[in-house]
mmCIF file with all atom_site columns, C-alpha atoms in Angstrom:
data_model
loop_
_atom_site.group_PDB
_atom_site.id
_atom_site.type_symbol
_atom_site.label_atom_id
_atom_site.label_alt_id
_atom_site.label_comp_id
_atom_site.label_asym_id
_atom_site.label_entity_id
_atom_site.label_seq_id
_atom_site.pdbx_PDB_ins_code
_atom_site.Cartn_x
_atom_site.Cartn_y
_atom_site.Cartn_z
_atom_site.occupancy
_atom_site.B_iso_or_equiv
_atom_site.pdbx_formal_charge
_atom_site.auth_seq_id
_atom_site.auth_comp_id
_atom_site.auth_asym_id
_atom_site.auth_atom_id
_atom_site.pdbx_PDB_model_num
ATOM 1   C CA . MET A 1 1   ? 8.270   -1.363  29.909  1.00 53.00 ? 1   MET A CA 1
ATOM 2   C CA . SER A 1 2   ? 10.221  1.963   28.133  1.00 55.00 ? 2   SER A CA 1
ATOM 3   C CA . THR A 1 3   ? 8.634   4.700   27.456  1.00 49.00 ? 3   THR A CA 1
ATOM 4   C CA . GLN A 1 4   ? 9.497   4.697   24.171  1.00 51.00 ? 4   GLN A CA 1
ATOM 5   C CA . ILE A 1 5   ? 8.065   0.935   23.893  1.00 50.00 ? 5   ILE A CA 1
ATOM 6   C CA . LEU A 1 6   ? 5.178   2.577   24.663  1.00 45.00 ? 6   LEU A CA 1
ATOM 7   C CA . LEU A 1 7   ? 5.301   5.806   22.886  1.00 43.00 ? 7   LEU A CA 1
ATOM 8   C CA . HIS A 1 8   ? 5.033   3.301   20.014  1.00 48.00 ? 8   HIS A CA 1
ATOM 9   C CA . LYS A 1 9   ? 1.992   1.308   20.793  1.00 49.00 ? 9   LYS A CA 1
ATOM 10  C CA . PHE A 1 10  ? 0.187   4.283   21.915  1.00 43.00 ? 10  PHE A CA 1
ATOM 11  C CA . LYS A 1 11  ? 2.004   5.385   18.316  1.00 48.00 ? 11  LYS A CA 1
ATOM 12  C CA . LYS A 1 12  ? 0.239   1.959   16.752  1.00 51.00 ? 12  LYS A CA 1
ATOM 13  C CA . ALA A 1 13  ? -3.180  1.849   18.667  1.00 50.00 ? 13  ALA A CA 1
ATOM 14  C CA . THR A 1 14  ? -3.673  5.228   17.498  1.00 46.00 ? 14  THR A CA 1
ATOM 15  C CA . TRP A 1 15  ? -3.438  4.878   13.802  1.00 50.00 ? 15  TRP A CA 1
ATOM 16  C CA . MET A 1 16  ? -5.794  1.413   14.076  1.00 51.00 ? 16  MET A CA 1
ATOM 17  C CA . ALA A 1 17  ? -8.262  2.870   15.289  1.00 46.00 ? 17  ALA A CA 1
ATOM 18  C CA . LEU A 1 18  ? -8.857  5.757   12.617  1.00 46.00 ? 18  LEU A CA 1
ATOM 19  C CA . LEU A 1 19  ? -8.074  3.657   10.614  1.00 49.00 ? 19  LEU A CA 1
ATOM 20  C CA . THR A 1 20  ? -11.488 1.947   12.212  1.00 46.00 ? 20  THR A CA 1
ATOM 21  C CA . ILE A 1 21  ? -13.382 4.912   12.196  1.00 40.00 ? 21  ILE A CA 1
ATOM 22  C CA . LEU A 1 22  ? -12.308 5.608   8.523   1.00 43.00 ? 22  LEU A CA 1
ATOM 23  C CA . ILE A 1 23  ? -13.517 2.008   7.635   1.00 42.00 ? 23  ILE A CA 1
ATOM 24  C CA . GLY A 1 24  ? -17.028 2.133   9.162   1.00 38.00 ? 24  GLY A CA 1
ATOM 25  C CA . GLY A 1 25  ? -17.134 5.988   8.174   1.00 35.00 ? 25  GLY A CA 1
ATOM 26  C CA . CYS A 1 26  ? -16.916 8.676   5.186   1.00 32.00 ? 26  CYS A CA 1
ATOM 27  C CA . VAL A 1 27  ? -14.547 7.056   2.968   1.00 36.00 ? 27  VAL A CA 1
ATOM 28  C CA . ASP A 1 28  ? -15.818 4.199   0.476   1.00 33.00 ? 28  ASP A CA 1
ATOM 29  C CA . LEU A 1 29  ? -13.935 0.614   1.598   1.00 35.00 ? 29  LEU A CA 1
ATOM 30  C CA . SER A 1 30  ? -15.440 -1.521  -0.628  1.00 34.00 ? 30  SER A CA 1
ATOM 31  C CA . GLY A 1 31  ? -15.208 -5.722  -0.755  1.00 36.00 ? 31  GLY A CA 1
ATOM 32  C CA . SER A 1 32  ? -14.778 -7.349  3.697   1.00 31.00 ? 32  SER A CA 1
ATOM 33  C CA . ARG A 1 33  ? -14.301 -10.573 1.568   1.00 38.00 ? 33  ARG A CA 1
ATOM 34  C CA . SER A 1 34  ? -9.856  -10.581 0.392   1.00 43.00 ? 34  SER A CA 1
ATOM 35  C CA . THR A 1 35  ? -9.376  -12.144 -3.024  1.00 46.00 ? 35  THR A CA 1
ATOM 36  C CA . TYR A 1 36  ? -5.799  -12.152 -2.477  1.00 60.00 ? 36  TYR A CA 1
ATOM 37  C CA . THR A 1 37  ? -2.924  -14.912 -2.519  1.00 50.00 ? 37  THR A CA 1
ATOM 38  C CA . SER A 1 38  ? 0.271   -14.558 -2.611  1.00 48.00 ? 38  SER A CA 1
ATOM 39  C CA . THR A 1 39  ? 2.927   -16.673 -4.019  1.00 46.00 ? 39  THR A CA 1
ATOM 40  C CA . THR A 1 40  ? 6.648   -15.741 -1.855  1.00 47.00 ? 40  THR A CA 1
ATOM 41  C CA . ASP A 1 41  ? 6.795   -15.221 1.697   1.00 50.00 ? 41  ASP A CA 1
ATOM 42  C CA . SER A 1 42  ? 8.325   -11.955 3.024   1.00 54.00 ? 42  SER A CA 1
ATOM 43  C CA . PRO A 1 43  ? 11.920  -12.442 2.950   1.00 53.00 ? 43  PRO A CA 1
ATOM 44  C CA . THR A 1 44  ? 14.450  -10.893 5.230   1.00 57.00 ? 44  THR A CA 1
ATOM 45  C CA . CYS A 1 45  ? 14.714  -7.038  3.058   1.00 69.00 ? 45  CYS A CA 1
ATOM 46  C CA . HIS A 1 46  ? 18.407  -7.516  4.982   1.00 64.00 ? 46  HIS A CA 1
ATOM 47  C CA . PHE A 1 47  ? 19.972  -10.688 2.493   1.00 69.00 ? 47  PHE A CA 1
ATOM 48  C CA . SER A 1 48  ? 17.871  -10.676 0.313   1.00 80.00 ? 48  SER A CA 1
ATOM 49  C CA . PRO A 1 49  ? 18.626  -7.854  -3.512  1.00 91.00 ? 49  PRO A CA 1
ATOM 50  C CA . TYR A 1 50  ? 15.140  -7.128  -3.370  1.00 94.00 ? 50  TYR A CA 1
ATOM 51  C CA . CYS A 1 51  ? 12.799  -5.443  -1.173  1.00 94.00 ? 51  CYS A CA 1
ATOM 52  C CA . GLY A 1 52  ? 9.232   -4.682  -1.390  1.00 96.00 ? 52  GLY A CA 1
ATOM 53  C CA . GLN A 1 53  ? 5.876   -5.716  -1.599  1.00 96.00 ? 53  GLN A CA 1
ATOM 54  C CA . VAL A 1 54  ? 3.807   -5.636  -4.915  1.00 98.00 ? 54  VAL A CA 1
ATOM 55  C CA . HIS A 1 55  ? -0.016  -5.516  -4.702  1.00 98.00 ? 55  HIS A CA 1
ATOM 56  C CA . THR A 1 56  ? -2.514  -5.499  -8.375  1.00 98.00 ? 56  THR A CA 1
ATOM 57  C CA . MET A 1 57  ? -5.364  -4.750  -9.098  1.00 97.00 ? 57  MET A CA 1
ATOM 58  C CA . LEU A 1 58  ? -7.143  -6.281  -11.728 1.00 96.00 ? 58  LEU A CA 1
ATOM 59  C CA . GLY A 1 59  ? -11.032 -3.602  -13.110 1.00 92.00 ? 59  GLY A CA 1
ATOM 60  C CA . GLY A 1 60  ? -14.638 -4.974  -14.328 1.00 82.00 ? 60  GLY A CA 1
ATOM 61  C CA . LEU A 1 61  ? -15.227 -8.351  -13.320 1.00 73.00 ? 61  LEU A CA 1
ATOM 62  C CA . GLY A 1 62  ? -11.516 -9.495  -13.654 1.00 73.00 ? 62  GLY A CA 1
ATOM 63  C CA . ILE A 1 63  ? -12.132 -10.836 -16.896 1.00 78.00 ? 63  ILE A CA 1
ATOM 64  C CA . PHE A 1 64  ? -10.413 -8.110  -19.226 1.00 81.00 ? 64  PHE A CA 1
ATOM 65  C CA . SER A 1 65  ? -7.247  -7.299  -16.683 1.00 91.00 ? 65  SER A CA 1
ATOM 66  C CA . LYS A 1 66  ? -5.304  -10.936 -16.915 1.00 92.00 ? 66  LYS A CA 1
ATOM 67  C CA . GLY A 1 67  ? -2.668  -8.359  -17.098 1.00 95.00 ? 67  GLY A CA 1
ATOM 68  C CA . MET A 1 68  ? -2.550  -8.003  -13.279 1.00 96.00 ? 68  MET A CA 1
ATOM 69  C CA . ASN A 1 69  ? -2.325  -11.858 -12.740 1.00 95.00 ? 69  ASN A CA 1
ATOM 70  C CA . THR A 1 70  ? 0.469   -12.004 -15.331 1.00 96.00 ? 70  THR A CA 1
ATOM 71  C CA . LEU A 1 71  ? 2.693   -8.741  -13.625 1.00 97.00 ? 71  LEU A CA 1
ATOM 72  C CA . ARG A 1 72  ? 2.149   -10.877 -9.828  1.00 96.00 ? 72  ARG A CA 1
ATOM 73  C CA . HIS A 1 73  ? 3.478   -13.696 -11.358 1.00 96.00 ? 73  HIS A CA 1
ATOM 74  C CA . SER A 1 74  ? 6.729   -12.352 -13.087 1.00 97.00 ? 74  SER A CA 1
ATOM 75  C CA . VAL A 1 75  ? 6.786   -10.449 -9.909  1.00 97.00 ? 75  VAL A CA 1
ATOM 76  C CA . ASP A 1 76  ? 7.224   -13.221 -7.974  1.00 95.00 ? 76  ASP A CA 1
ATOM 77  C CA . GLN A 1 77  ? 9.236   -15.485 -10.216 1.00 96.00 ? 77  GLN A CA 1
ATOM 78  C CA . ARG A 1 78  ? 12.215  -12.279 -10.906 1.00 96.00 ? 78  ARG A CA 1
ATOM 79  C CA . PHE A 1 79  ? 12.334  -9.649  -7.580  1.00 96.00 ? 79  PHE A CA 1
ATOM 80  C CA . HIS A 1 80  ? 11.030  -12.925 -5.183  1.00 95.00 ? 80  HIS A CA 1
ATOM 81  C CA . ILE A 1 81  ? 9.205   -10.029 -3.077  1.00 95.00 ? 81  ILE A CA 1
ATOM 82  C CA . PRO A 1 82  ? 5.894   -10.589 -1.524  1.00 94.00 ? 82  PRO A CA 1
ATOM 83  C CA . ALA A 1 83  ? 3.177   -10.258 -4.493  1.00 96.00 ? 83  ALA A CA 1
ATOM 84  C CA . TYR A 1 84  ? -0.453  -10.224 -4.772  1.00 96.00 ? 84  TYR A CA 1
ATOM 85  C CA . SER A 1 85  ? -3.770  -9.580  -6.763  1.00 95.00 ? 85  SER A CA 1
ATOM 86  C CA . THR A 1 86  ? -7.205  -8.151  -5.902  1.00 95.00 ? 86  THR A CA 1
ATOM 87  C CA . ILE A 1 87  ? -10.328 -7.070  -7.503  1.00 93.00 ? 87  ILE A CA 1
ATOM 88  C CA . TRP A 1 88  ? -10.933 -3.639  -7.529  1.00 91.00 ? 88  TRP A CA 1
ATOM 89  C CA . TYR A 1 89  ? -13.535 -3.959  -5.349  1.00 91.00 ? 89  TYR A CA 1
ATOM 90  C CA . ASN A 1 90  ? -11.214 -4.590  -2.497  1.00 93.00 ? 90  ASN A CA 1
ATOM 91  C CA . ALA A 1 91  ? -10.447 -1.666  -2.058  1.00 94.00 ? 91  ALA A CA 1
ATOM 92  C CA . GLY A 1 92  ? -10.990 -1.930  1.903   1.00 94.00 ? 92  GLY A CA 1
ATOM 93  C CA . HIS A 1 93  ? -9.549  -5.359  2.797   1.00 95.00 ? 93  HIS A CA 1
ATOM 94  C CA . VAL A 1 94  ? -5.887  -3.977  0.474   1.00 97.00 ? 94  VAL A CA 1
ATOM 95  C CA . THR A 1 95  ? -5.856  -1.245  2.621   1.00 97.00 ? 95  THR A CA 1
ATOM 96  C CA . ARG A 1 96  ? -6.311  -3.140  6.103   1.00 96.00 ? 96  ARG A CA 1
ATOM 97  C CA . PHE A 1 97  ? -3.550  -5.308  5.065   1.00 96.00 ? 97  PHE A CA 1
ATOM 98  C CA . ILE A 1 98  ? -1.001  -3.010  3.776   1.00 97.00 ? 98  ILE A CA 1
ATOM 99  C CA . VAL A 1 99  ? -1.796  -1.149  7.095   1.00 97.00 ? 99  VAL A CA 1
ATOM 100 C CA . ASN A 1 100 ? -1.185  -4.607  9.664   1.00 95.00 ? 100 ASN A CA 1
ATOM 101 C CA . ARG A 1 101 ? 1.943   -4.879  7.255   1.00 93.00 ? 101 ARG A CA 1
ATOM 102 C CA . TYR A 1 102 ? 3.067   -2.137  7.824   1.00 95.00 ? 102 TYR A CA 1
ATOM 103 C CA . TYR A 1 103 ? 2.937   -1.870  11.464  1.00 92.00 ? 103 TYR A CA 1
ATOM 104 C CA . GLN A 1 104 ? 4.678   -5.543  12.550  1.00 91.00 ? 104 GLN A CA 1
ATOM 105 C CA . GLN A 1 105 ? 7.475   -4.215  10.084  1.00 88.00 ? 105 GLN A CA 1
ATOM 106 C CA . LYS A 1 106 ? 10.266  -2.480  12.501  1.00 85.00 ? 106 LYS A CA 1
ATOM 107 C CA . LYS A 1 107 ? 11.689  -1.527  8.979   1.00 88.00 ? 107 LYS A CA 1
ATOM 108 C CA . HIS A 1 108 ? 9.904   -0.728  6.027   1.00 93.00 ? 108 HIS A CA 1
ATOM 109 C CA . GLU A 1 109 ? 9.547   -1.968  2.631   1.00 95.00 ? 109 GLU A CA 1
ATOM 110 C CA . PRO A 1 110 ? 8.405   -0.196  0.228   1.00 97.00 ? 110 PRO A CA 1
ATOM 111 C CA . ILE A 1 111 ? 4.514   -0.779  -1.390  1.00 98.00 ? 111 ILE A CA 1
ATOM 112 C CA . ILE A 1 112 ? 4.202   -0.689  -5.275  1.00 99.00 ? 112 ILE A CA 1
ATOM 113 C CA . LEU A 1 113 ? 0.369   -0.153  -5.751  1.00 99.00 ? 113 LEU A CA 1
ATOM 114 C CA . ILE A 1 114 ? -0.645  -1.203  -9.615  1.00 99.00 ? 114 ILE A CA 1
ATOM 115 C CA . GLY A 1 115 ? -3.771  -1.667  -11.156 1.00 97.00 ? 115 GLY A CA 1
ATOM 116 C CA . HIS A 1 116 ? -6.066  -0.987  -14.522 1.00 96.00 ? 116 HIS A CA 1
ATOM 117 C CA . SER A 1 117 ? -9.144  -0.332  -15.266 1.00 93.00 ? 117 SER A CA 1
ATOM 118 C CA . LEU A 1 118 ? -11.438 0.461   -11.902 1.00 93.00 ? 118 LEU A CA 1
ATOM 119 C CA . GLY A 1 119 ? -8.475  -1.613  -10.594 1.00 95.00 ? 119 GLY A CA 1
ATOM 120 C CA . ALA A 1 120 ? -6.212  1.335   -11.231 1.00 96.00 ? 120 ALA A CA 1
ATOM 121 C CA . ASN A 1 121 ? -8.812  3.676   -10.014 1.00 95.00 ? 121 ASN A CA 1
ATOM 122 C CA . ASP A 1 122 ? -9.474  1.632   -6.425  1.00 96.00 ? 122 ASP A CA 1
ATOM 123 C CA . GLN A 1 123 ? -5.436  1.792   -6.471  1.00 98.00 ? 123 GLN A CA 1
ATOM 124 C CA . ILE A 1 124 ? -5.810  5.468   -6.572  1.00 97.00 ? 124 ILE A CA 1
ATOM 125 C CA . LYS A 1 125 ? -8.340  5.050   -3.917  1.00 97.00 ? 125 LYS A CA 1
ATOM 126 C CA . VAL A 1 126 ? -5.972  2.522   -1.989  1.00 98.00 ? 126 VAL A CA 1
ATOM 127 C CA . ALA A 1 127 ? -3.460  5.580   -1.226  1.00 98.00 ? 127 ALA A CA 1
ATOM 128 C CA . ARG A 1 128 ? -4.984  7.418   -0.253  1.00 98.00 ? 128 ARG A CA 1
ATOM 129 C CA . ASN A 1 129 ? -6.505  5.780   2.590   1.00 98.00 ? 129 ASN A CA 1
ATOM 130 C CA . LEU A 1 130 ? -2.889  4.708   3.406   1.00 98.00 ? 130 LEU A CA 1
ATOM 131 C CA . ASN A 1 131 ? -2.199  8.683   3.200   1.00 98.00 ? 131 ASN A CA 1
ATOM 132 C CA . LYS A 1 132 ? -4.884  9.307   6.002   1.00 97.00 ? 132 LYS A CA 1
ATOM 133 C CA . VAL A 1 133 ? -3.441  7.232   8.380   1.00 97.00 ? 133 VAL A CA 1
ATOM 134 C CA . GLY A 1 134 ? 0.258   8.776   7.161   1.00 97.00 ? 134 GLY A CA 1
ATOM 135 C CA . ILE A 1 135 ? 2.051   5.569   4.893   1.00 98.00 ? 135 ILE A CA 1
ATOM 136 C CA . PRO A 1 136 ? 3.493   6.786   1.882   1.00 98.00 ? 136 PRO A CA 1
ATOM 137 C CA . VAL A 1 137 ? 3.792   4.158   -1.007  1.00 99.00 ? 137 VAL A CA 1
ATOM 138 C CA . ALA A 1 138 ? 6.845   4.438   -3.323  1.00 98.00 ? 138 ALA A CA 1
ATOM 139 C CA . LEU A 1 139 ? 4.939   3.483   -6.165  1.00 99.00 ? 139 LEU A CA 1
ATOM 140 C CA . LEU A 1 140 ? 1.777   4.171   -8.163  1.00 99.00 ? 140 LEU A CA 1
ATOM 141 C CA . ILE A 1 141 ? 1.473   2.542   -11.225 1.00 99.00 ? 141 ILE A CA 1
ATOM 142 C CA . THR A 1 142 ? -1.859  2.771   -13.117 1.00 98.00 ? 142 THR A CA 1
ATOM 143 C CA . VAL A 1 143 ? -3.229  1.307   -16.611 1.00 97.00 ? 143 VAL A CA 1
ATOM 144 C CA . ASP A 1 144 ? -5.907  2.870   -18.209 1.00 94.00 ? 144 ASP A CA 1
ATOM 145 C CA . PRO A 1 145 ? -7.993  4.258   -15.361 1.00 92.00 ? 145 PRO A CA 1
ATOM 146 C CA . VAL A 1 146 ? -10.473 5.827   -16.486 1.00 86.00 ? 146 VAL A CA 1
ATOM 147 C CA . SER A 1 147 ? -11.382 8.085   -13.317 1.00 84.00 ? 147 SER A CA 1
ATOM 148 C CA . GLN A 1 148 ? -9.698  8.979   -9.322  1.00 72.00 ? 148 GLN A CA 1
ATOM 149 C CA . THR A 1 149 ? -6.919  10.571  -11.751 1.00 89.00 ? 149 THR A CA 1
ATOM 150 C CA . ILE A 1 150 ? -6.392  13.327  -8.982  1.00 97.00 ? 150 ILE A CA 1
ATOM 151 C CA . VAL A 1 151 ? -3.223  11.379  -6.675  1.00 98.00 ? 151 VAL A CA 1
ATOM 152 C CA . PRO A 1 152 ? -2.490  12.128  -3.009  1.00 98.00 ? 152 PRO A CA 1
ATOM 153 C CA . PRO A 1 153 ? 0.442   13.243  -1.586  1.00 99.00 ? 153 PRO A CA 1
ATOM 154 C CA . ASN A 1 154 ? 1.800   10.284  -0.003  1.00 99.00 ? 154 ASN A CA 1
ATOM 155 C CA . VAL A 1 155 ? 3.132   9.278   -3.053  1.00 99.00 ? 155 VAL A CA 1
ATOM 156 C CA . LYS A 1 156 ? 6.387   9.018   -4.070  1.00 99.00 ? 156 LYS A CA 1
ATOM 157 C CA . LYS A 1 157 ? 6.128   8.230   -7.405  1.00 99.00 ? 157 LYS A CA 1
ATOM 158 C CA . ALA A 1 158 ? 2.941   7.895   -10.393 1.00 99.00 ? 158 ALA A CA 1
ATOM 159 C CA . ILE A 1 159 ? 2.706   6.183   -13.900 1.00 99.00 ? 159 ILE A CA 1
ATOM 160 C CA . ASN A 1 160 ? 0.006   6.850   -15.532 1.00 98.00 ? 160 ASN A CA 1
ATOM 161 C CA . PHE A 1 161 ? -0.637  4.034   -18.816 1.00 97.00 ? 161 PHE A CA 1
ATOM 162 C CA . TYR A 1 162 ? -3.499  5.232   -20.648 1.00 94.00 ? 162 TYR A CA 1
ATOM 163 C CA . LYS A 1 163 ? -5.006  4.713   -24.074 1.00 91.00 ? 163 LYS A CA 1
ATOM 164 C CA . THR A 1 164 ? -7.570  7.557   -26.287 1.00 82.00 ? 164 THR A CA 1
ATOM 165 C CA . GLY A 1 165 ? -11.035 6.479   -26.642 1.00 72.00 ? 165 GLY A CA 1
ATOM 166 C CA . TYR A 1 166 ? -13.698 7.144   -28.401 1.00 60.00 ? 166 TYR A CA 1
ATOM 167 C CA . VAL A 1 167 ? -15.560 5.524   -25.747 1.00 63.00 ? 167 VAL A CA 1
ATOM 168 C CA . PRO A 1 168 ? -15.434 7.491   -22.478 1.00 58.00 ? 168 PRO A CA 1
ATOM 169 C CA . MET A 1 169 ? -16.153 4.704   -20.041 1.00 60.00 ? 169 MET A CA 1
ATOM 170 C CA . PHE A 1 170 ? -13.060 3.155   -22.055 1.00 64.00 ? 170 PHE A CA 1
ATOM 171 C CA . SER A 1 171 ? -10.461 5.546   -22.509 1.00 67.00 ? 171 SER A CA 1
ATOM 172 C CA . GLY A 1 172 ? -7.643  6.485   -20.196 1.00 75.00 ? 172 GLY A CA 1
ATOM 173 C CA . LEU A 1 173 ? -7.218  9.341   -18.176 1.00 87.00 ? 173 LEU A CA 1
ATOM 174 C CA . LYS A 1 174 ? -3.911  11.454  -17.215 1.00 92.00 ? 174 LYS A CA 1
ATOM 175 C CA . LEU A 1 175 ? -3.036  11.495  -14.226 1.00 96.00 ? 175 LEU A CA 1
ATOM 176 C CA . ARG A 1 176 ? -2.753  14.267  -12.503 1.00 97.00 ? 176 ARG A CA 1
ATOM 177 C CA . ALA A 1 177 ? -0.775  15.734  -9.110  1.00 98.00 ? 177 ALA A CA 1
ATOM 178 C CA . ALA A 1 178 ? -2.466  17.108  -5.363  1.00 98.00 ? 178 ALA A CA 1
ATOM 179 C CA . ASP A 1 179 ? 1.108   17.962  -4.888  1.00 99.00 ? 179 ASP A CA 1
ATOM 180 C CA . PRO A 1 180 ? 3.237   18.182  -7.673  1.00 98.00 ? 180 PRO A CA 1
ATOM 181 C CA . ALA A 1 181 ? 5.912   19.160  -4.814  1.00 98.00 ? 181 ALA A CA 1
ATOM 182 C CA . ARG A 1 182 ? 5.414   15.888  -2.962  1.00 98.00 ? 182 ARG A CA 1
ATOM 183 C CA . THR A 1 183 ? 5.009   13.670  -5.500  1.00 99.00 ? 183 THR A CA 1
ATOM 184 C CA . ALA A 1 184 ? 6.628   12.920  -9.725  1.00 99.00 ? 184 ALA A CA 1
ATOM 185 C CA . VAL A 1 185 ? 3.857   12.243  -11.910 1.00 98.00 ? 185 VAL A CA 1
ATOM 186 C CA . GLU A 1 186 ? 4.769   10.485  -15.764 1.00 98.00 ? 186 GLU A CA 1
ATOM 187 C CA . ASN A 1 187 ? 1.943   10.122  -18.124 1.00 97.00 ? 187 ASN A CA 1
ATOM 188 C CA . ILE A 1 188 ? 2.265   7.670   -21.112 1.00 97.00 ? 188 ILE A CA 1
ATOM 189 C CA . ASN A 1 189 ? 0.638   7.819   -24.606 1.00 95.00 ? 189 ASN A CA 1
ATOM 190 C CA . ALA A 1 190 ? 0.580   4.071   -24.914 1.00 94.00 ? 190 ALA A CA 1
ATOM 191 C CA . ASP A 1 191 ? -0.544  5.280   -28.931 1.00 90.00 ? 191 ASP A CA 1
ATOM 192 C CA . GLN A 1 192 ? 3.574   7.327   -29.066 1.00 92.00 ? 192 GLN A CA 1
ATOM 193 C CA . LEU A 1 193 ? 4.884   3.869   -27.964 1.00 92.00 ? 193 LEU A CA 1
ATOM 194 C CA . MET A 1 194 ? 7.071   2.198   -30.850 1.00 84.00 ? 194 MET A CA 1
ATOM 195 C CA . ASN A 1 195 ? 5.721   -1.075  -32.037 1.00 86.00 ? 195 ASN A CA 1
ATOM 196 C CA . ILE A 1 196 ? 2.646   -0.748  -30.339 1.00 88.00 ? 196 ILE A CA 1
ATOM 197 C CA . HIS A 1 197 ? -1.368  -0.571  -30.429 1.00 91.00 ? 197 HIS A CA 1
ATOM 198 C CA . VAL A 1 198 ? -3.292  -1.736  -27.632 1.00 93.00 ? 198 VAL A CA 1
ATOM 199 C CA . ASN A 1 199 ? -6.983  -1.089  -27.074 1.00 91.00 ? 199 ASN A CA 1
ATOM 200 C CA . HIS A 1 200 ? -8.400  -0.979  -23.011 1.00 89.00 ? 200 HIS A CA 1
ATOM 201 C CA . PHE A 1 201 ? -9.255  -4.120  -22.803 1.00 90.00 ? 201 PHE A CA 1
ATOM 202 C CA . THR A 1 202 ? -5.417  -5.101  -24.350 1.00 93.00 ? 202 THR A CA 1
ATOM 203 C CA . ILE A 1 203 ? -3.388  -2.075  -22.945 1.00 95.00 ? 203 ILE A CA 1
ATOM 204 C CA . ASP A 1 204 ? -2.689  -4.317  -19.378 1.00 96.00 ? 204 ASP A CA 1
ATOM 205 C CA . LYS A 1 205 ? -1.045  -7.714  -20.973 1.00 96.00 ? 205 LYS A CA 1
ATOM 206 C CA . ASN A 1 206 ? 0.629   -6.219  -23.919 1.00 96.00 ? 206 ASN A CA 1
ATOM 207 C CA . PRO A 1 207 ? 4.673   -7.172  -23.241 1.00 96.00 ? 207 PRO A CA 1
ATOM 208 C CA . VAL A 1 208 ? 6.657   -3.732  -24.045 1.00 96.00 ? 208 VAL A CA 1
ATOM 209 C CA . ILE A 1 209 ? 4.563   -2.248  -22.101 1.00 98.00 ? 209 ILE A CA 1
ATOM 210 C CA . GLN A 1 210 ? 4.729   -5.229  -19.351 1.00 98.00 ? 210 GLN A CA 1
ATOM 211 C CA . GLU A 1 211 ? 8.423   -5.039  -19.488 1.00 98.00 ? 211 GLU A CA 1
ATOM 212 C CA . MET A 1 212 ? 8.252   -1.383  -18.268 1.00 98.00 ? 212 MET A CA 1
ATOM 213 C CA . ILE A 1 213 ? 5.893   -1.979  -15.141 1.00 99.00 ? 213 ILE A CA 1
ATOM 214 C CA . LEU A 1 214 ? 8.744   -4.275  -14.044 1.00 99.00 ? 214 LEU A CA 1
ATOM 215 C CA . GLU A 1 215 ? 11.443  -1.688  -15.022 1.00 98.00 ? 215 GLU A CA 1
ATOM 216 C CA . GLN A 1 216 ? 10.372  0.343   -12.812 1.00 98.00 ? 216 GLN A CA 1
ATOM 217 C CA . ILE A 1 217 ? 8.902   -2.034  -9.783  1.00 98.00 ? 217 ILE A CA 1
ATOM 218 C CA . LYS A 1 218 ? 12.267  -3.187  -10.256 1.00 98.00 ? 218 LYS A CA 1
ATOM 219 C CA . LYS A 1 219 ? 14.141  0.935   -9.499  1.00 97.00 ? 219 LYS A CA 1
ATOM 220 C CA . VAL A 1 220 ? 12.382  1.435   -6.382  1.00 97.00 ? 220 VAL A CA 1
ATOM 221 C CA . VAL A 1 221 ? 12.413  -3.170  -4.719  1.00 97.00 ? 221 VAL A CA 1
ATOM 222 C CA . ALA A 1 222 ? 16.046  -3.576  -5.496  1.00 94.00 ? 222 ALA A CA 1
ATOM 223 C CA . ASN A 1 223 ? 17.941  -2.896  -2.206  1.00 72.00 ? 223 ASN A CA 1
ATOM 224 C CA . GLU A 1 224 ? 21.529  -1.427  -3.943  1.00 52.00 ? 224 GLU A CA 1
ATOM 225 C CA . THR A 1 225 ? 19.025  2.172   -3.982  1.00 53.00 ? 225 THR A CA 1
ATOM 226 C CA . ARG A 1 226 ? 18.152  2.044   -1.420  1.00 54.00 ? 226 ARG A CA 1
ATOM 227 C CA . LYS A 1 227 ? 21.595  2.127   1.295   1.00 50.00 ? 227 LYS A CA 1
ATOM 228 C CA . GLY A 1 228 ? 21.739  5.076   3.988   1.00 41.00 ? 228 GLY A CA 1
ATOM 229 C CA . ASN A 1 229 ? 18.244  5.486   4.394   1.00 45.00 ? 229 ASN A CA 1
#
């Protein structure tokens, strides 16, 4: 066995050991049971016009965040790439899933995290967990997050749709980058979008915002944008 292969296996084992420590230690990785569903098998990136993986996360009890399920279905139908959906307290499961998938791939596909409300908060938590094991996130999209607003430096781009309100629990917040030199952050106030009237419970389902999110996903997963990388 070559030195390069041994080094790769050692590196993988080291990262997995670190992940185990994080899961069992000071990092809060809630949710041991997976509610993940996948509608698409992973395509071969070399032959597909689109390549990537999308993870959507519902907030609360999953009752008011159905727009995340709609996005998952739209990603599947439009881009034919793996798209998954779960509820916010499964951040630990999502982290483990992404880490396992990452080390099974020779060519790493871009990772996209999307969440609404508490799901937005926990997608930031997933990004932080991935940062601790050196895994990059190509795109983080949050919809009306209510806390956890500092984006870790492993996120290349973060887009935040938010709606201001009088009740703190149902009022979206702006995101900030831990390292602005490494993470581009765009905060979009839904009140300033034309002909859009939403609140905390409807913002994720708005068709205009859904289409804006899908366009951002397309920019990341389109294979031609990564030629030569």
